[in-house]
Coordinates of C-alpha atoms (C1' of nucleotides) in Angstrom, one line a residue:
Chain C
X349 CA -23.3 2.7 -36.8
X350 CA -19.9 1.0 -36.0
X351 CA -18.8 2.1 -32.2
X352 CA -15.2 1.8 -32.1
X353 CA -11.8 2.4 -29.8
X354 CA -9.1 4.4 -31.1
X355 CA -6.6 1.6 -30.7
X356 CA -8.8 0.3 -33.9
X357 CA -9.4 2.8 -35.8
X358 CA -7.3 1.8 -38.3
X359 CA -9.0 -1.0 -38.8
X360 CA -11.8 1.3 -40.0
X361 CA -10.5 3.0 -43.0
X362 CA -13.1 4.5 -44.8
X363 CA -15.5 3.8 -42.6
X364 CA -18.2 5.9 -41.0
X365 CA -17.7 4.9 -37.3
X366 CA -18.4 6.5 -33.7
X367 CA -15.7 7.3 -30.5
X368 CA -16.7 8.3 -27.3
X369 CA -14.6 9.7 -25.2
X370 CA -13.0 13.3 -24.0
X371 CA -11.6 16.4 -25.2
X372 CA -8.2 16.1 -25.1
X373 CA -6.9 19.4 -26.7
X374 CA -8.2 21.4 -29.3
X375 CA -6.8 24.1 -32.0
X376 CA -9.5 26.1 -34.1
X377 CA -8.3 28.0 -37.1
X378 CA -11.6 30.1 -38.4
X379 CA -13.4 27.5 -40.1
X380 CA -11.7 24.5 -39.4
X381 CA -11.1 22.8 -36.0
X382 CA -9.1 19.9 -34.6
X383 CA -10.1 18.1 -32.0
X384 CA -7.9 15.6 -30.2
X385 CA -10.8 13.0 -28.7
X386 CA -8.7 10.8 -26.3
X387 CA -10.8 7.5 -25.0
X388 CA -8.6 5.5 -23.0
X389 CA -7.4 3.5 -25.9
X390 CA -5.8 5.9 -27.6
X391 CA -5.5 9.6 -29.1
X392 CA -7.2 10.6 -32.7
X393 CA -7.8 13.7 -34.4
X394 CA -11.1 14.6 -35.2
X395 CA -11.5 17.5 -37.8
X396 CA -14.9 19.1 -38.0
X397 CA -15.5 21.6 -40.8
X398 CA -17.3 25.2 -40.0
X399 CA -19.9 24.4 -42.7
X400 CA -21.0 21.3 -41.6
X401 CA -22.1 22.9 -38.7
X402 CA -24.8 25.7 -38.1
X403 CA -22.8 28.8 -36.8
X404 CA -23.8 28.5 -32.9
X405 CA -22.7 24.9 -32.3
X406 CA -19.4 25.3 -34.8
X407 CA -18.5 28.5 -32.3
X408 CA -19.3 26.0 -28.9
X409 CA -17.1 23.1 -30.4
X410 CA -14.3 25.9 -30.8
X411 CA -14.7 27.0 -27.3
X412 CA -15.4 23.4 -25.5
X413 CA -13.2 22.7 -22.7
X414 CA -10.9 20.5 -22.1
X415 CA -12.0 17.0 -21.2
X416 CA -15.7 17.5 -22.1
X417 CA -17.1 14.5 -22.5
X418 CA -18.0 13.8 -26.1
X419 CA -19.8 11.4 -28.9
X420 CA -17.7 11.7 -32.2
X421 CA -19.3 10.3 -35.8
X422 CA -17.6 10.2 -38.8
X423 CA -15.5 8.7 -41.4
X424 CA -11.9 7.5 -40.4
X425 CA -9.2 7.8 -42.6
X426 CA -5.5 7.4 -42.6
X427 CA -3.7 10.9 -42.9
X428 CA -0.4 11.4 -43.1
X429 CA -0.8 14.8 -41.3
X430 CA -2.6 13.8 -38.2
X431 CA -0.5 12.7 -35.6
X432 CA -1.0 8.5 -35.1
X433 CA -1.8 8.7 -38.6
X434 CA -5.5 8.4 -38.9
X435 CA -7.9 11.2 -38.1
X436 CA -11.7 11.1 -38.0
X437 CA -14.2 13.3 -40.2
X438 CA -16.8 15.2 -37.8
X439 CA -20.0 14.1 -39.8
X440 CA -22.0 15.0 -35.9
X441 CA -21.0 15.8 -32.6
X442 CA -22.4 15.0 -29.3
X443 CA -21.7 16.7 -26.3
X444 CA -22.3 14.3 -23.8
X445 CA -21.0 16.7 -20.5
X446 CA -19.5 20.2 -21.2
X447 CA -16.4 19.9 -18.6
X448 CA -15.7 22.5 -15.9
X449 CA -11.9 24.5 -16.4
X450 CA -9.6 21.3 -16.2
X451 CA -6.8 21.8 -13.6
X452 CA -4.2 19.7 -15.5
X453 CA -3.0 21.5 -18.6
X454 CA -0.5 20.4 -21.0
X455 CA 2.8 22.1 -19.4
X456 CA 4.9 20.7 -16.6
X457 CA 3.1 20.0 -13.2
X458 CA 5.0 19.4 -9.8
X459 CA 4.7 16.0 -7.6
X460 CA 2.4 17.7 -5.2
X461 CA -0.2 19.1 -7.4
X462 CA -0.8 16.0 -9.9
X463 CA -0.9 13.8 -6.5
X464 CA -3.5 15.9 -5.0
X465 CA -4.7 15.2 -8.4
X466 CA -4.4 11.6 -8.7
X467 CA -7.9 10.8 -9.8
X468 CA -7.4 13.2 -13.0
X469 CA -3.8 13.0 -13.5
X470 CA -4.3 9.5 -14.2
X471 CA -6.0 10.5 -17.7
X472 CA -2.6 11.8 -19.5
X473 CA -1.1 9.8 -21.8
X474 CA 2.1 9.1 -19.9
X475 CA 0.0 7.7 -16.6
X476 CA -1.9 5.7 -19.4
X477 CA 1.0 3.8 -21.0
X478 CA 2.4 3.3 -17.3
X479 CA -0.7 1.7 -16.2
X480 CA -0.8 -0.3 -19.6
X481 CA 2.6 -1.9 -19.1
X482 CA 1.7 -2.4 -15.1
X483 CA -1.5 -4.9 -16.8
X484 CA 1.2 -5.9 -18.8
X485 CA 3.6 -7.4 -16.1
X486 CA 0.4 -8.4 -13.8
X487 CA -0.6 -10.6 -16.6
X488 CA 3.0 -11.6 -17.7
X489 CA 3.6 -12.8 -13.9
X490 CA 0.5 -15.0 -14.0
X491 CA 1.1 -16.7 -17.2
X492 CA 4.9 -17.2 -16.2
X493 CA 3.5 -19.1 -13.1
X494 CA 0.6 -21.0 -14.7
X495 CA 3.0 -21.9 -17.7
X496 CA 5.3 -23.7 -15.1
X497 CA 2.3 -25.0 -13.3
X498 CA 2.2 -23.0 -10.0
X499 CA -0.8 -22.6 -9.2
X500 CA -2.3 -19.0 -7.1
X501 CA -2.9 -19.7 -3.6
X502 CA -3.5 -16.2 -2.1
X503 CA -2.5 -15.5 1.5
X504 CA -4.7 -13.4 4.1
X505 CA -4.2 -9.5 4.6
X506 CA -5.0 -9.8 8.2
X507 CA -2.4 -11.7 10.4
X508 CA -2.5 -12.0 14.2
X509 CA 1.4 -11.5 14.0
X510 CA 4.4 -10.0 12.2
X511 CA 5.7 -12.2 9.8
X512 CA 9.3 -11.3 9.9
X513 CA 9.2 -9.0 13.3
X514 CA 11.5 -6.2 11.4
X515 CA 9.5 -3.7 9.9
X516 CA 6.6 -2.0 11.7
X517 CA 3.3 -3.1 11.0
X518 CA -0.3 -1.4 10.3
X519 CA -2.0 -2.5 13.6
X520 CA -6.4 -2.8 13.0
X521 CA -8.7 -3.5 15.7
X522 CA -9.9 -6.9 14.5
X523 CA -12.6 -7.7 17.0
X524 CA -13.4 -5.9 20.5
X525 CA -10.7 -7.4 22.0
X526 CA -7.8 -8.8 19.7
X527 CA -5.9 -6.6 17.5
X528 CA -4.7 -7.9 13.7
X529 CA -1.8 -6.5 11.5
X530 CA -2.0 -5.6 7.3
X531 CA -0.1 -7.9 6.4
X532 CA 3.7 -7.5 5.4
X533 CA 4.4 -10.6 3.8
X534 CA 2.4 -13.8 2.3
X535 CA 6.0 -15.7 2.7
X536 CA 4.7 -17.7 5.5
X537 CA 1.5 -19.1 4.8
X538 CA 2.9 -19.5 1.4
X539 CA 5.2 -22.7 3.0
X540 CA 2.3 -24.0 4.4
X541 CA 0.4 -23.5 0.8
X542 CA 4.0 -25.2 -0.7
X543 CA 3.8 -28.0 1.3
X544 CA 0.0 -28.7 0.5
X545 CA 0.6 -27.8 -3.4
X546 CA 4.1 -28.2 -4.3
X547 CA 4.5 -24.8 -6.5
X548 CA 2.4 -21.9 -5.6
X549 CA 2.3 -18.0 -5.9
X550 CA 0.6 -15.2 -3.8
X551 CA -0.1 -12.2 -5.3
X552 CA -1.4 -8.8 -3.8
X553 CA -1.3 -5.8 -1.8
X554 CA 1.6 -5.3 0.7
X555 CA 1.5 -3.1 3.9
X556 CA 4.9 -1.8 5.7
X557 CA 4.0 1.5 8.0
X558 CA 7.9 2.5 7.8
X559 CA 8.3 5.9 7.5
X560 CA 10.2 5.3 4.5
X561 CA 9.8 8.8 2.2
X562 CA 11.6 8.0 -0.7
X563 CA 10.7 7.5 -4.6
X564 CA 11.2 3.7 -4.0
X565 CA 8.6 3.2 -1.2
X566 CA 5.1 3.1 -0.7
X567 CA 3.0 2.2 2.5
X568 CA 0.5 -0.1 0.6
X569 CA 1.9 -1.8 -2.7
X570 CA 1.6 -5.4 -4.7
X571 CA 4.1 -8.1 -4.1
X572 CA 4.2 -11.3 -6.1
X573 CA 6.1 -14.4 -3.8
X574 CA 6.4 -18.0 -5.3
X575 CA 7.1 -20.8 -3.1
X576 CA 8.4 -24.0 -4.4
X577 CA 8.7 -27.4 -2.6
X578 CA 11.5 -29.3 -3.0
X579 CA 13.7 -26.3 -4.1
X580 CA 17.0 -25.2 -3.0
X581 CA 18.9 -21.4 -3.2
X582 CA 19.7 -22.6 -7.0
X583 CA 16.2 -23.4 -8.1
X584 CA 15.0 -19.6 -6.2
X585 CA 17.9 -17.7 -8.2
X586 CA 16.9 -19.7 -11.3
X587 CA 13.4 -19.0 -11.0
X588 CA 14.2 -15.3 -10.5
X589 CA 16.2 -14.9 -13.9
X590 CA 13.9 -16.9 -15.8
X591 CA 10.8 -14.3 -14.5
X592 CA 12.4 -11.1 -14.7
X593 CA 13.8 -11.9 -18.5
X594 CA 9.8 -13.2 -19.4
X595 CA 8.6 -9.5 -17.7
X596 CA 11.0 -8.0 -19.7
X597 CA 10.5 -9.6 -22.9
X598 CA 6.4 -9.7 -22.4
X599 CA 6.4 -5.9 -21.9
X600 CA 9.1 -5.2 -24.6
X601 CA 7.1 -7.9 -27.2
X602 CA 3.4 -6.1 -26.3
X603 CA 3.9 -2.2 -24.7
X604 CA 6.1 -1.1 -27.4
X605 CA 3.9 2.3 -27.9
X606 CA 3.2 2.5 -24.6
X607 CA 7.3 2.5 -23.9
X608 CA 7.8 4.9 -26.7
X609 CA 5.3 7.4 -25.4
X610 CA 7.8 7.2 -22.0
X611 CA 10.5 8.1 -24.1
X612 CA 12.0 4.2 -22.4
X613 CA 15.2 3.1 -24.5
X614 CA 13.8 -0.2 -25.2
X615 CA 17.3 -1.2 -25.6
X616 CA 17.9 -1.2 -22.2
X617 CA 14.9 -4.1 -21.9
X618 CA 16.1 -6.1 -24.8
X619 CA 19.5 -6.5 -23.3
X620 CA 17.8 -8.5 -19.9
X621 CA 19.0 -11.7 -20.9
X622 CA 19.9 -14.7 -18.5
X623 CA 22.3 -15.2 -16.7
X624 CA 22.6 -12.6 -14.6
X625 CA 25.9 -12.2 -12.6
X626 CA 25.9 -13.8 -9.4
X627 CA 28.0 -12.6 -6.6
X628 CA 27.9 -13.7 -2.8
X629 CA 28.2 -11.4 -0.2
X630 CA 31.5 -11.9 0.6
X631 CA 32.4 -11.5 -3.8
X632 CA 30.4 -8.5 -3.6
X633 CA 32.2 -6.4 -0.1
X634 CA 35.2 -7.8 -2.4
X635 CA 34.3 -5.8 -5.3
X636 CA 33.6 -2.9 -3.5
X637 CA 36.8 -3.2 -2.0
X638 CA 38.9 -3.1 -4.9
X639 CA 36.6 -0.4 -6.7
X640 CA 37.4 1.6 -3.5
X641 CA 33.7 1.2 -2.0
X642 CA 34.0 1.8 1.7
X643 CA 31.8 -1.1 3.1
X644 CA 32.5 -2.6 6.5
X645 CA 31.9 -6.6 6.1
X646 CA 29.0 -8.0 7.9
X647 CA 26.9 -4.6 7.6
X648 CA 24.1 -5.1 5.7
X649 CA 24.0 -3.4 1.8
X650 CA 22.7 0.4 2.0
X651 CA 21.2 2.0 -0.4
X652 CA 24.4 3.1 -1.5
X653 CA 26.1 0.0 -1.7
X654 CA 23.3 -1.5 -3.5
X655 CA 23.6 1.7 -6.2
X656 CA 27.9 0.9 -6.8
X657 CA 27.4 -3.1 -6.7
X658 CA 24.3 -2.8 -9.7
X659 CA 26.3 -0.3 -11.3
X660 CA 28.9 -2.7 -11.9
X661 CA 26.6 -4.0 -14.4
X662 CA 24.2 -3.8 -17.1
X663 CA 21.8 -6.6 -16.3
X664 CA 20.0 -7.6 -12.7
X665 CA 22.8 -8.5 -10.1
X666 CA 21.8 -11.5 -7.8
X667 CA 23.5 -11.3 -4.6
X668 CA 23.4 -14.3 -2.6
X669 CA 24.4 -15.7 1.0
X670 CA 24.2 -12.6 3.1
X671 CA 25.3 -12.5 6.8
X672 CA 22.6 -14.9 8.8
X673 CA 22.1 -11.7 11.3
X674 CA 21.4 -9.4 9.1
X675 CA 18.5 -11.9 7.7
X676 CA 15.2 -13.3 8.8
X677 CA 14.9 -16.1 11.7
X678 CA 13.7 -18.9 8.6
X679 CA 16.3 -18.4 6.6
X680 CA 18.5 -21.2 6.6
X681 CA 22.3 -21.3 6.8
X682 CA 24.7 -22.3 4.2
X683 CA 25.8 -25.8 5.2
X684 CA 29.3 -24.9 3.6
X685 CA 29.8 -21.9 5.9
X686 CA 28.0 -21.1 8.8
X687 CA 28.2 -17.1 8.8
X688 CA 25.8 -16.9 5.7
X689 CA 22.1 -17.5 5.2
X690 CA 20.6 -18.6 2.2
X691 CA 19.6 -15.8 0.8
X692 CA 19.1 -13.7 -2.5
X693 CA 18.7 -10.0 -3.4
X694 CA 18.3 -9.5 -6.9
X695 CA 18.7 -5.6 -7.8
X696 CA 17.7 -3.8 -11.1
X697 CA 20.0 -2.4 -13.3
X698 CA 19.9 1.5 -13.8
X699 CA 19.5 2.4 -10.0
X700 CA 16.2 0.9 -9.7
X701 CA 17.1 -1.0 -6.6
X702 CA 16.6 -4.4 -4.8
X703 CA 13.1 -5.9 -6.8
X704 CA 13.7 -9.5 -5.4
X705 CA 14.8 -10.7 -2.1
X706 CA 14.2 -14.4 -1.2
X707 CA 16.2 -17.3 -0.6
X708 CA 16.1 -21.2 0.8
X709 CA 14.0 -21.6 4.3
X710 CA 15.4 -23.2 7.3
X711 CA 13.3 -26.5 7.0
X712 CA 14.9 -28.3 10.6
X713 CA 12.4 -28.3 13.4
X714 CA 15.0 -27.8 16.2
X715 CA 16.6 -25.5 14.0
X716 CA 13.8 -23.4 13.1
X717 CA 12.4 -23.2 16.9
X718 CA 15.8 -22.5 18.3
X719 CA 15.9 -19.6 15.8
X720 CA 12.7 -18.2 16.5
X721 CA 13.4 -18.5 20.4
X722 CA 16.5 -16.3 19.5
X723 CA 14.6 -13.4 18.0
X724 CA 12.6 -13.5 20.7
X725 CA 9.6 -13.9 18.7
X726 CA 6.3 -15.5 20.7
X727 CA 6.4 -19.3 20.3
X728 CA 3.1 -19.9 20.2
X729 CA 2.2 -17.9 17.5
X730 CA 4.5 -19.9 15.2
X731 CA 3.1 -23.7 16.0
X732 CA 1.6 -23.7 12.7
X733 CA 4.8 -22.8 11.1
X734 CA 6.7 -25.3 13.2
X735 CA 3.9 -27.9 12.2
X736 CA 5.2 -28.0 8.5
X737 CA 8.8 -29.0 9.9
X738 CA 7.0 -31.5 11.6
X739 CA 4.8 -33.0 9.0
X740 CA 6.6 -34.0 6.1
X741 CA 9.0 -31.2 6.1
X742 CA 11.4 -30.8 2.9
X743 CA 14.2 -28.0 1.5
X744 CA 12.0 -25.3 -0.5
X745 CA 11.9 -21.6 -0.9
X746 CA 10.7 -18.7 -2.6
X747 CA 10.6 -15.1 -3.0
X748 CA 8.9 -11.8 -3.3
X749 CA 8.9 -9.3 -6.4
X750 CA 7.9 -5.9 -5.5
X751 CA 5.2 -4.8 -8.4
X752 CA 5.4 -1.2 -8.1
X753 CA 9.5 -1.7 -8.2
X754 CA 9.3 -3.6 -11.1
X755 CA 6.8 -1.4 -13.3
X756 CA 8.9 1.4 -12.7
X757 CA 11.7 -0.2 -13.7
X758 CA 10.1 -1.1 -17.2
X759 CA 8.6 2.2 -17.5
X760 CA 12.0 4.4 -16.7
X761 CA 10.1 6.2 -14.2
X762 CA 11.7 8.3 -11.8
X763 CA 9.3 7.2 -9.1
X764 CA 7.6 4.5 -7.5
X765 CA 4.3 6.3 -7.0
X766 CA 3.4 6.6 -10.5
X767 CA 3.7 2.8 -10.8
X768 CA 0.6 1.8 -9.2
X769 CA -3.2 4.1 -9.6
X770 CA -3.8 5.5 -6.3
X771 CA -0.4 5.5 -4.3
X772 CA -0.4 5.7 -0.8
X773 CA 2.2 7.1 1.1
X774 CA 3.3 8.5 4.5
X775 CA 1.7 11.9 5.0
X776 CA -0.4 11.5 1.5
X777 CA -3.6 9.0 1.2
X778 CA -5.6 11.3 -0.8
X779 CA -7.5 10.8 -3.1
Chain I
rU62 C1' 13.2 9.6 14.1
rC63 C1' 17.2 12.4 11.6
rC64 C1' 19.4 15.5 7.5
rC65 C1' 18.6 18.7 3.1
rC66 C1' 15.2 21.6 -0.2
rG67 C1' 10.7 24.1 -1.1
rG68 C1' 5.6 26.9 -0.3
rU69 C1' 4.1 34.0 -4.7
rA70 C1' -2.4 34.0 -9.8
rG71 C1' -6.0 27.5 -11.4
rC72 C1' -0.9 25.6 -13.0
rU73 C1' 4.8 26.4 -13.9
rC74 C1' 7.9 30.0 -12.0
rA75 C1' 10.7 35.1 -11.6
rG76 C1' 10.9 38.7 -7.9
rU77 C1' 16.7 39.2 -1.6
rG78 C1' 14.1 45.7 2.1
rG79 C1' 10.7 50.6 -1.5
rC80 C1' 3.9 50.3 -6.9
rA81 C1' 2.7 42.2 -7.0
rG82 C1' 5.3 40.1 -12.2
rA83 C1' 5.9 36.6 -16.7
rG84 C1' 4.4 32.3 -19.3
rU85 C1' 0.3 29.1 -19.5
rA86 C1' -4.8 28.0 -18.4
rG87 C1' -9.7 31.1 -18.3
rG88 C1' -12.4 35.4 -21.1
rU89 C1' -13.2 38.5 -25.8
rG90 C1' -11.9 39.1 -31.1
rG91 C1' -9.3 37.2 -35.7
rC92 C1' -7.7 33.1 -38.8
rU93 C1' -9.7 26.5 -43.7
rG94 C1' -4.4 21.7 -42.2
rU95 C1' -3.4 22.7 -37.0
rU96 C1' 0.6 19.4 -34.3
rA97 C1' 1.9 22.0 -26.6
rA98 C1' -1.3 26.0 -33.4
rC99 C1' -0.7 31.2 -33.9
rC100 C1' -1.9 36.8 -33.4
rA101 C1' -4.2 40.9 -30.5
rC102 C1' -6.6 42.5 -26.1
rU103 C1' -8.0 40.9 -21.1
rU104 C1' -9.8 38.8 -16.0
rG105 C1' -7.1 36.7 -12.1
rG106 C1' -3.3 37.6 -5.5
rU107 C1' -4.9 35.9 2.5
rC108 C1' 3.1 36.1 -1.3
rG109 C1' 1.8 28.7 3.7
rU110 C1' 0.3 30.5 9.1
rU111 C1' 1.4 33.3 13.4
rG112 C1' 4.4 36.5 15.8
rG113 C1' 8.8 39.8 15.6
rU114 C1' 12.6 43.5 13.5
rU115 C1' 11.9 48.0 10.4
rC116 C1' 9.5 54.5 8.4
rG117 C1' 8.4 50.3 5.1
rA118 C1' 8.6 42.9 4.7
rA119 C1' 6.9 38.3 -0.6
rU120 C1' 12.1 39.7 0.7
rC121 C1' 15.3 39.7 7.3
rC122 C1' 14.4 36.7 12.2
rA123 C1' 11.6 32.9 15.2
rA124 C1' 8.1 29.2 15.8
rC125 C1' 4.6 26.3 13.6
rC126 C1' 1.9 23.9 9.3
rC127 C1' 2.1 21.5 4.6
rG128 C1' 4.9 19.2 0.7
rG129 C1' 9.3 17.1 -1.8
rG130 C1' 14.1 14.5 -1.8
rG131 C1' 17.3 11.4 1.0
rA132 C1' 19.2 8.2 5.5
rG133 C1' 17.7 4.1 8.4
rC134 C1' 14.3 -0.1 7.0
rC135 C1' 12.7 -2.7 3.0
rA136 C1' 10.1 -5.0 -2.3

RNA sequence: UCCCCGGUAGCUCAGUGGCAGAGUAGGUGGCUGUUAACCACUUGGUCGUUGGUUCGAAUCCAACCCGGGGAGCCA
C-alpha cells in the first residue's frame, strides 16, 4: 500500500493509497460521513460510506473527536465537490488514538487562550501556512547568502558583555563566579568573522529583556546580520534591497497557498521591487515637516514617525545617516558631515515597522577607542574588537534582519508572536 | 516604568442594583454529498481574588492578581 501526504495526493488519482494524520472536522449525514483528515501537509476529505462499515464502528467514526489520531485507506480521486479538489474513499479506518474534547474549536479564539495554547494552536491551518512561509524565508535567506558566496559563521549566545550597552540584557550565572549575558547582537564577533572571511552571515536566536509589550516584540526571536569586508553604507543599503525583494519574491514564487489561506494580497509582495526610496535623516524630518509631522530634528524616529515616513510609500523606505548620538559607539560618521553616522533603517511597508537597521562601522583605531571611552563602556572588554582596527583593519559593515519582523510582514499578520512556534514574551513563557 | 482596555459555562460573548443567559463545543436522537453541514432535545457556573457599600452585588467602591494593546527601547 502507497503511504502518502496530502500535498500529493493528487498525484494519486485513482489510486488506493493511505494518510495518517488527525481529525480535523467531521459532518455525518445518516449513512454517509465526511471526514476532513488534516496531516500537516495538507487538508483532504475522506468520505466513508455506512455500509462499508459494520454498524458499531460506522456509529464511532460519526462520533470521533476532533483531532483523533487516525490511519485513512482508500482510493483518491479528484472531486469537484470536496474542497482542495480531491477527496479520499474510506476503503478502512484506523484509529490510531481516540482524542480527548479538543479545546480549539473552529470559531474565533482570543490572544490569551490560543497562547496558553501554543502547543495545539499551532495545528490550525492558518499557524501552518505561517510557519510554511517562515521555512520559506529561513531557507530563502540562506540561499541569498550562499548564492553571493557569504559563507555562515555563527556567533556565540553567551557574551561576557553588552554588545551595544543600550538595551538590557538577560544576565545567566555562567560559572560560580562570572556572570554571562544572552546575547543581543552577533554584530560584533561578526567583524572579527568579516575580517577572517571576507563576507559572512550569523543567523539565530536574539535575546533583549526590554519590557517591550507590543505586537512587534518578542524577548527571544531570530536575527539574520551579514557582514561584509571591504563594504561601504552603499554596498549595506544595496545588499538590503537586493535581500528583501529575493524574500519577497521566494515566498511569493513557492507559499502561494500558504498566502491564500492568510487571505495576504499577494499584490502587495509582487510590488517589492528595487530600488527602494532612500531618504537621510535630515530628507526624511524634511518630509515630515512639510506633511505637517511634528518631529523635533535630532530626536530619534518613534514609532510614530516611523508609521507617517513608511506611509509615504508603498515599498520598504531606507533611511540613512541618522544623528551619531542617537546611534551605537561603532558606527562611523559621515566624512561629508560630521553630525550623522553611517547608518540605515530600512522599514516595511504597511505599518510593519523597522525590519533592518545596520550601517558602515567606524574602522579607525583612535577613533573607535575614543568612542568607546565616551560611552563609558569598559575598555578592556573591547581589546579584541580594537584588535581588528589594529590588524589589517578596512571600511565594512553589515546588518541585522529581524526574522519574526519579516515573516509577519509576508504573512499580513497582525502580530509578531504568531511569526515564530513558541513565542516568548514578557509575563508569557508558557508552553 | 508609565498610559489605556479587559477578566461571566471548555471556547466566543451578552447581561450596569432584583431568578445566571445566548451561540458554539460536549451528550442523546434523526438525516446518503456535507463544505464552520443541518434539525430536535440536553449536560455545563468559585461571574479573576479579597474586602467594602446595600434589604439585595456579575453589576457600585477600594486594593490586589492575571491578560491584552500602546509609549519608551529596539529587529
Amino acid at each position: 500500500m502507497t503511504i502518502t501526504t496530502v500535498a500529493r495526493l493528487a498525484e494519486h488519482d485513482g489510486e488506493t493509497v493511505t494518510i495518517r494524520g488527525w481529525l480535523q472536522n467531521r459532518r455525518s449525514k445518516g449513512k454517509i460521513a465526511f471526514l476532513l483528515i488534516r496531516d500537516g501537509s495538507g487538508t483532504v476529505q475522506c468520505v466513508a460510506l455506512k455500509k462499508n462499515f459494520d454498524e458499531e464502528f460506522f456509529d464511532k467514526l460519526t462520533s470521533l473527536p476532533y483531532e483523533s489520531a487516525v490511519i485513512v485507506t482508500g482510493p483518491a480521486k479528484a472531486d469537484e465537490r470536496a474542497p482542495g479538489g480531491v477527496e479520499m474513499q474510506v476503503d478502512s479506518l484506523e484509529i490510531v488514538s481516540v482524542s480527548e474534547e479538543y479545546p480549539i474549536s473552529n470559531q474565533e479564539h482570543g490572544p490569551d487562550f490560543l497562547l496558553s495554547n501554543r502547543h495545539l494552536w499551532l495545528r490550525s491551518s492558518k499557524q501552518v501556512a505561517i510557519m510554511r512561509i517562515r521555512d520559506e524565508v529561513i531557507r530563502a535567506i540562506r540561499d541569498f547568502f550562499h548564492e553571493r558566496d557569504f559563507i555562515n559563521v555563527d556567533s556565540p549566545i553567551f557574551t561576557p558583555n553588552a554588545c551595544e550597552g543600550t538595551s538590557e540584557l538577560f544576565e545567566v550565572q555562567y560559572t560560580e563566579d562570572e556572570l554571562a549575558y544572552l546575547s543581543q547582537s552577533g554584530q560584533l564577533y561578526n567583524e572579527a568573522a568579516a575580517m577572517a572571511y571576507g563576507k559572512v552571515y550569523c543567523f539565530g536566536p536574539t535575546f533583549r529583556a526590554e519590557k517591550s509589550k507590543t505586537r512587534r516584540h518578542l524577548r527571544e526571536f531570530w536575527m539574520c546580520e551579514p557582514e561584509m569586508a571591504y563594504a561601504d553604507l552603499e554596498d549595506v543599503m544595496d545588499l538590503s534591497e537586493d535581500f528583501l525583494c529575493y524574500i519577497a519574491q521566494r515566498v511569493v514564487a513557492h507559499r502561494k497557498h500558504e498566502l491564500e489561506v492568510l487571505e495576504r494580497d499577494i499584490s502587495k509582495l509582487e510590488s517589492i521591487r528595487k530600488p527602494f526610496p532612500r531618504l537621510s535623516y535630515e530628507e526624511a524630518t524634511e518630509k515630515m515637516r512639510e506633511h505637517g509631522h511634528e518631529f523635533e530634528f535630532g530626536n530619534d524616529f518613534g514609532a510614530p514617525d516611523e508609521t507617517f515616513v513608511s506611509s509615504l510609500y508603498d515599498s520598504p523606505v531606507m533611511v540613512h545617516r541618522y544623528p551619531h548620538e542617537i546611534k551605537a559607539f561603532y558606527m562611523k560618521r559621515d566624512p561629508q558631515d560630521d553630525r550623522f553616522a553611517l547608518g540605515v533603517d530600512v522599514l516595511a511597508p504597511e505599518g510593519y515597522g523597522e525590519i533592518i537597521g545596520g550601517g558602515q562601522r567606524e574602522d579607525d583605531l583612535e577613533t573607535l577607542r575614543a568612542r568607546i571611552q565616551a560611552h563609558e563602556l569598559p575598555e578592556e572588554a573591547f581589546e579584541w574588537y580594537l584588535d581588528l582596527r589594529r590588524y589589517g583593519s578596512v571600511p565594512h559593515g553589515g546588518f541585522g534582519l529581524g526574522l519574526e519582523r519579516t515573516v509577519a510582514w509576508m504573512c499580513g499578520i497582525e502580530h509578531i508572536r504568531e511569526a515564530i512556534p513558541f513565542p516568548r514574551m514578557l509575563y508569557r513563557i508558557y508552553p
